[in-house]
């Protein structure tokens, strides 16, 4: 059985760092890819309206003084 | 489809809002007191109200009580509305009262000196457990809202809340793992480098997930409402979210540049910190552009004024942070008051103004009465803004002055300011300006509190709780939704996957957790497991029982709030902290393997103490602790006369030693059987030495002896390794 610490030591710290960078780039590209494009635009526009659509409570503008 | 109705619970929001203002004012007043203590040391009222005990109270109160309660108010108000469902009242009540009880416990235990001595994680283990329980209650309440939601799409603010809830839980649990050695005393299970790493993984992500993500959620919800237009780019907010969640976790090691932390981890921390600049500024720009076409409102509306300045400070702080993470800048800035400037730009500017902007927007709605005075709100804004500027600018000046003075060499190659005191007294004028800035900010808060109070006075006898018509619960309409999906898919063959995730909070939460855990594991596991990260040094031995107790006094008094124990590998530091003309060794990872918890510190209001052993004689230390201004005129260190009175609890030493032994510290058989014998013997020898130096008799059972024993041990082992004389 290989020990966990040996397994971890198989990569040098620098390689961990590089792997991290690659991971991040993948996530970034993934998110950008999913959310790029015109097709998403209407959907995002709908979502963006959500906080504006819930004003249901007591509303008073202005102040007494 | 049948229509259903819901009533939002705004009472809980009102409660959290009141708590925010009350604790905010208290926490900041304690901060002002601390600021004044650094200019007027007599304001240290020992033993309970010295700087070392009050500063943790200030930081914990502002982070967990002010920002914490503010975030909960925001989350309960916005989540109920975004999800069109009511929070569970019992859980909300447990959450509210539990959290306030924890804060009260902190306010009592920290001045009493019950502390783990890890910054922003000072609270001792019983309170830590309470925090975990209350946090889980909050999480259950929040996820129940998600489960009972009547709106399919999860608005981006909710994502930020989810990230906050899960990450804070993970951070809190791992950083606080400790072995109790009594009801209010514990030792971190990690030691030295690993403890430092854990601590700043926690510390930095507390900034990220306690002080940033929830307030970004707040921004993405309340800013569009106040500006009456949707966020500039929803797409950008998504990118902002994922980039922050993914990158922030890696950045922690930038708190440990040039320390005994392995270099690769430090460099990794730096690179990811610089990368953070991008999403942060993306978020700032997104916030500011949301006001496009609404800038005329900013001039009239205090709410928007607060938001604009808050977002600007978000931009400034997230520019400054990555800059301070660059190693060459950090070499100058670290341990100086520049960090203090940085955190206050973030805390007073970003978090504080975000909270007050939200409060001014909320109170007419929550108290169902018009705001008492818009003019007072504007005055609050201006007074506080001037306060922040004075605060930040004075601390920039102090930090850079300090940093430059520490490293200055004269033409003959000697330190220009060899006496550390010179670098202390030079800062006093800037400490006064800082105190003035803080006082102005608090004045603003008190004006705000008055305005809120007057608004509240005009509230109706009973609050209207309108019934809102809502669509059915998403989960109950599952079948219908499924059907809809089929139709959707037919109409739009490539269904957008992210949209589906948003419809599935659990999946989304899991992804966030995966991002956080992966990043953490990538950093933490190699640090802990790669053996040669911490080369052993043969001469480094465990502390004797007496020294261990002395160290516990150091922890209890919060000396780490002013002193570091880390000589960085710079010429000016090895020279400054050397003895007898011989430069000191810079600090090595192997020196700290028995340090549960580590005490590297983060600020040098006083000099570094890693090489203190043998630098002064015992009597000097006694006189200095009794009244620092006696030995060091102009010092701002608190006096600790009680240490000469208080007796060493010899009967508690065994449990302390045993706890350390449980953590793997190799104490010999004799000490494990009876730690008291060794402690009494060492104390006797030291106090005899004191007498020969002309000091007082009868100190052999006083706390001061243990503290001196500890101070005289610092840095001695490593000198032996190098064949020194000690």
Short mmCIF file of N, CA, C and O in Angstrom, two decimals, chain B residues 15-31 57-70 72 95-108 355-356 359 442 445-446 449:
data_model
loop_
_atom_site.label_atom_id
_atom_site.label_comp_id
_atom_site.label_asym_id
_atom_site.label_seq_id
_atom_site.Cartn_x
_atom_site.Cartn_y
_atom_site.Cartn_z
N UNK B 15 -35.01 43.07 14.10
CA UNK B 15 -34.16 42.67 15.24
C UNK B 15 -32.68 42.74 14.85
O UNK B 15 -31.86 43.32 15.56
N UNK B 16 -32.35 42.10 13.74
CA UNK B 16 -30.94 42.08 13.34
C UNK B 16 -30.44 43.49 13.06
O UNK B 16 -29.28 43.82 13.32
N UNK B 17 -31.32 44.31 12.53
CA UNK B 17 -30.91 45.67 12.21
C UNK B 17 -30.57 46.46 13.48
O UNK B 17 -29.54 47.15 13.55
N UNK B 18 -31.41 46.33 14.49
CA UNK B 18 -31.12 47.01 15.76
C UNK B 18 -29.80 46.51 16.32
O UNK B 18 -28.96 47.30 16.77
N UNK B 19 -29.62 45.18 16.29
CA UNK B 19 -28.38 44.60 16.83
C UNK B 19 -27.17 45.14 16.07
O UNK B 19 -26.12 45.42 16.66
N UNK B 20 -27.31 45.29 14.75
CA UNK B 20 -26.21 45.80 13.94
C UNK B 20 -25.76 47.17 14.46
O UNK B 20 -24.58 47.42 14.65
N UNK B 21 -26.74 48.04 14.66
CA UNK B 21 -26.40 49.41 15.04
C UNK B 21 -25.84 49.44 16.46
O UNK B 21 -24.81 50.08 16.72
N UNK B 22 -26.48 48.71 17.37
CA UNK B 22 -26.03 48.75 18.77
C UNK B 22 -24.62 48.17 18.91
O UNK B 22 -23.70 48.81 19.43
N UNK B 23 -24.43 46.96 18.39
CA UNK B 23 -23.10 46.33 18.50
C UNK B 23 -22.08 47.10 17.69
O UNK B 23 -20.90 47.16 18.06
N UNK B 24 -22.51 47.64 16.56
CA UNK B 24 -21.59 48.42 15.72
C UNK B 24 -21.04 49.58 16.54
O UNK B 24 -19.82 49.79 16.59
N UNK B 25 -21.92 50.32 17.19
CA UNK B 25 -21.46 51.46 17.97
C UNK B 25 -20.53 51.01 19.09
O UNK B 25 -19.46 51.59 19.30
N UNK B 26 -20.89 49.91 19.77
CA UNK B 26 -20.04 49.44 20.87
C UNK B 26 -18.68 48.98 20.34
O UNK B 26 -17.62 49.38 20.84
N UNK B 27 -18.71 48.16 19.30
CA UNK B 27 -17.46 47.62 18.75
C UNK B 27 -16.54 48.74 18.29
O UNK B 27 -15.32 48.67 18.47
N UNK B 28 -17.12 49.76 17.67
CA UNK B 28 -16.28 50.85 17.18
C UNK B 28 -15.76 51.71 18.33
O UNK B 28 -14.64 52.21 18.27
N UNK B 29 -16.58 51.88 19.37
CA UNK B 29 -16.09 52.65 20.52
C UNK B 29 -14.91 51.94 21.19
O UNK B 29 -13.95 52.58 21.61
N UNK B 30 -15.00 50.60 21.26
CA UNK B 30 -13.86 49.86 21.80
C UNK B 30 -12.64 50.09 20.90
O UNK B 30 -11.51 50.26 21.38
N UNK B 31 -12.88 50.14 19.58
CA UNK B 31 -11.79 50.41 18.65
C UNK B 31 -11.17 51.77 18.92
O UNK B 31 -9.94 51.93 18.93
N UNK B 57 -11.33 42.12 21.17
CA UNK B 57 -12.74 42.42 21.39
C UNK B 57 -13.25 43.35 20.28
O UNK B 57 -14.33 43.15 19.72
N UNK B 58 -12.45 44.36 19.97
CA UNK B 58 -12.82 45.28 18.89
C UNK B 58 -12.98 44.56 17.56
O UNK B 58 -14.00 44.69 16.89
N UNK B 59 -11.97 43.76 17.18
CA UNK B 59 -12.03 43.13 15.87
C UNK B 59 -13.19 42.12 15.81
O UNK B 59 -13.95 42.11 14.84
N UNK B 60 -13.34 41.33 16.86
CA UNK B 60 -14.43 40.36 16.84
C UNK B 60 -15.79 41.04 16.82
O UNK B 60 -16.72 40.59 16.15
N UNK B 61 -15.92 42.14 17.58
CA UNK B 61 -17.21 42.82 17.63
C UNK B 61 -17.54 43.42 16.27
O UNK B 61 -18.68 43.31 15.79
N UNK B 62 -16.58 44.05 15.65
CA UNK B 62 -16.88 44.70 14.38
C UNK B 62 -17.15 43.65 13.30
O UNK B 62 -18.09 43.79 12.50
N UNK B 63 -16.36 42.57 13.30
CA UNK B 63 -16.56 41.56 12.25
C UNK B 63 -17.85 40.78 12.51
O UNK B 63 -18.76 40.74 11.68
N UNK B 64 -17.92 40.15 13.70
CA UNK B 64 -19.02 39.20 13.89
C UNK B 64 -20.30 39.85 14.38
O UNK B 64 -21.39 39.35 14.10
N UNK B 65 -20.17 40.95 15.13
CA UNK B 65 -21.40 41.57 15.64
C UNK B 65 -21.93 42.62 14.67
O UNK B 65 -23.10 42.57 14.28
N UNK B 66 -21.09 43.55 14.25
CA UNK B 66 -21.58 44.59 13.34
C UNK B 66 -21.81 44.02 11.93
O UNK B 66 -22.94 43.96 11.45
N UNK B 67 -20.75 43.55 11.30
CA UNK B 67 -20.91 43.01 9.94
C UNK B 67 -21.82 41.78 9.96
O UNK B 67 -22.66 41.60 9.08
N UNK B 68 -21.66 40.94 10.97
CA UNK B 68 -22.46 39.72 11.06
C UNK B 68 -23.95 40.01 11.13
O UNK B 68 -24.73 39.55 10.29
N UNK B 69 -24.36 40.81 12.10
CA UNK B 69 -25.79 41.12 12.22
C UNK B 69 -26.29 41.85 10.97
O UNK B 69 -27.42 41.64 10.52
N UNK B 70 -25.43 42.72 10.42
CA UNK B 70 -25.83 43.45 9.21
C UNK B 70 -26.09 42.50 8.05
O UNK B 70 -27.07 42.62 7.31
N UNK B 72 -26.92 39.36 8.31
CA UNK B 72 -28.12 38.56 8.55
C UNK B 72 -29.39 39.36 8.23
O UNK B 72 -30.34 38.84 7.66
N UNK B 95 -31.51 31.60 15.84
CA UNK B 95 -30.36 32.23 15.19
C UNK B 95 -30.08 33.59 15.83
O UNK B 95 -28.95 33.87 16.24
N UNK B 96 -31.12 34.40 15.95
CA UNK B 96 -30.91 35.76 16.47
C UNK B 96 -30.40 35.74 17.90
O UNK B 96 -29.34 36.30 18.21
N UNK B 97 -31.13 35.08 18.79
CA UNK B 97 -30.75 35.13 20.20
C UNK B 97 -29.46 34.38 20.45
O UNK B 97 -28.64 34.78 21.28
N UNK B 98 -29.26 33.27 19.73
CA UNK B 98 -28.00 32.54 19.86
C UNK B 98 -26.81 33.42 19.49
O UNK B 98 -25.81 33.47 20.21
N UNK B 99 -26.95 34.13 18.39
CA UNK B 99 -25.83 34.97 17.94
C UNK B 99 -25.55 36.08 18.94
O UNK B 99 -24.39 36.37 19.25
N UNK B 100 -26.61 36.68 19.47
CA UNK B 100 -26.37 37.77 20.43
C UNK B 100 -25.73 37.21 21.70
O UNK B 100 -24.86 37.86 22.31
N UNK B 101 -26.14 35.99 22.09
CA UNK B 101 -25.54 35.40 23.29
C UNK B 101 -24.05 35.16 23.07
O UNK B 101 -23.22 35.37 23.97
N UNK B 102 -23.70 34.72 21.86
CA UNK B 102 -22.29 34.48 21.54
C UNK B 102 -21.50 35.78 21.63
O UNK B 102 -20.40 35.83 22.19
N UNK B 103 -22.09 36.85 21.11
CA UNK B 103 -21.40 38.14 21.15
C UNK B 103 -21.22 38.58 22.60
O UNK B 103 -20.14 39.05 22.99
N UNK B 104 -22.27 38.40 23.39
CA UNK B 104 -22.15 38.78 24.80
C UNK B 104 -21.06 37.95 25.47
O UNK B 104 -20.25 38.47 26.25
N UNK B 105 -21.02 36.66 25.15
CA UNK B 105 -19.99 35.79 25.73
C UNK B 105 -18.60 36.27 25.33
O UNK B 105 -17.66 36.27 26.13
N UNK B 106 -18.47 36.71 24.07
CA UNK B 106 -17.18 37.23 23.61
C UNK B 106 -16.81 38.48 24.39
O UNK B 106 -15.66 38.64 24.83
N UNK B 107 -17.80 39.34 24.60
CA UNK B 107 -17.53 40.60 25.28
C UNK B 107 -17.09 40.37 26.73
O UNK B 107 -16.39 41.19 27.30
N UNK B 108 -17.51 39.24 27.29
CA UNK B 108 -17.10 38.94 28.67
C UNK B 108 -15.78 38.18 28.70
O UNK B 108 -14.88 38.52 29.47
N UNK B 355 -23.53 48.61 4.69
CA UNK B 355 -24.53 48.35 5.73
C UNK B 355 -25.38 49.59 5.96
O UNK B 355 -26.62 49.51 6.02
N UNK B 356 -24.75 50.76 6.09
CA UNK B 356 -25.55 51.95 6.39
C UNK B 356 -26.42 52.34 5.19
O UNK B 356 -27.56 52.79 5.38
N UNK B 359 -29.31 50.15 5.51
CA UNK B 359 -30.16 50.51 6.65
C UNK B 359 -31.05 51.70 6.30
O UNK B 359 -32.26 51.69 6.55
N UNK B 442 -17.50 57.35 14.19
CA UNK B 442 -18.45 56.94 15.23
C UNK B 442 -19.51 58.02 15.44
O UNK B 442 -20.69 57.70 15.65
N UNK B 445 -22.03 57.34 13.05
CA UNK B 445 -22.86 56.19 13.43
C UNK B 445 -23.91 56.62 14.48
O UNK B 445 -25.07 56.22 14.41
N UNK B 446 -23.48 57.45 15.43
CA UNK B 446 -24.42 57.86 16.48
C UNK B 446 -25.52 58.75 15.90
O UNK B 446 -26.69 58.64 16.29
N UNK B 449 -27.84 56.42 14.37
CA UNK B 449 -28.65 55.71 15.37
C UNK B 449 -29.81 56.60 15.82
O UNK B 449 -30.95 56.13 15.98
#
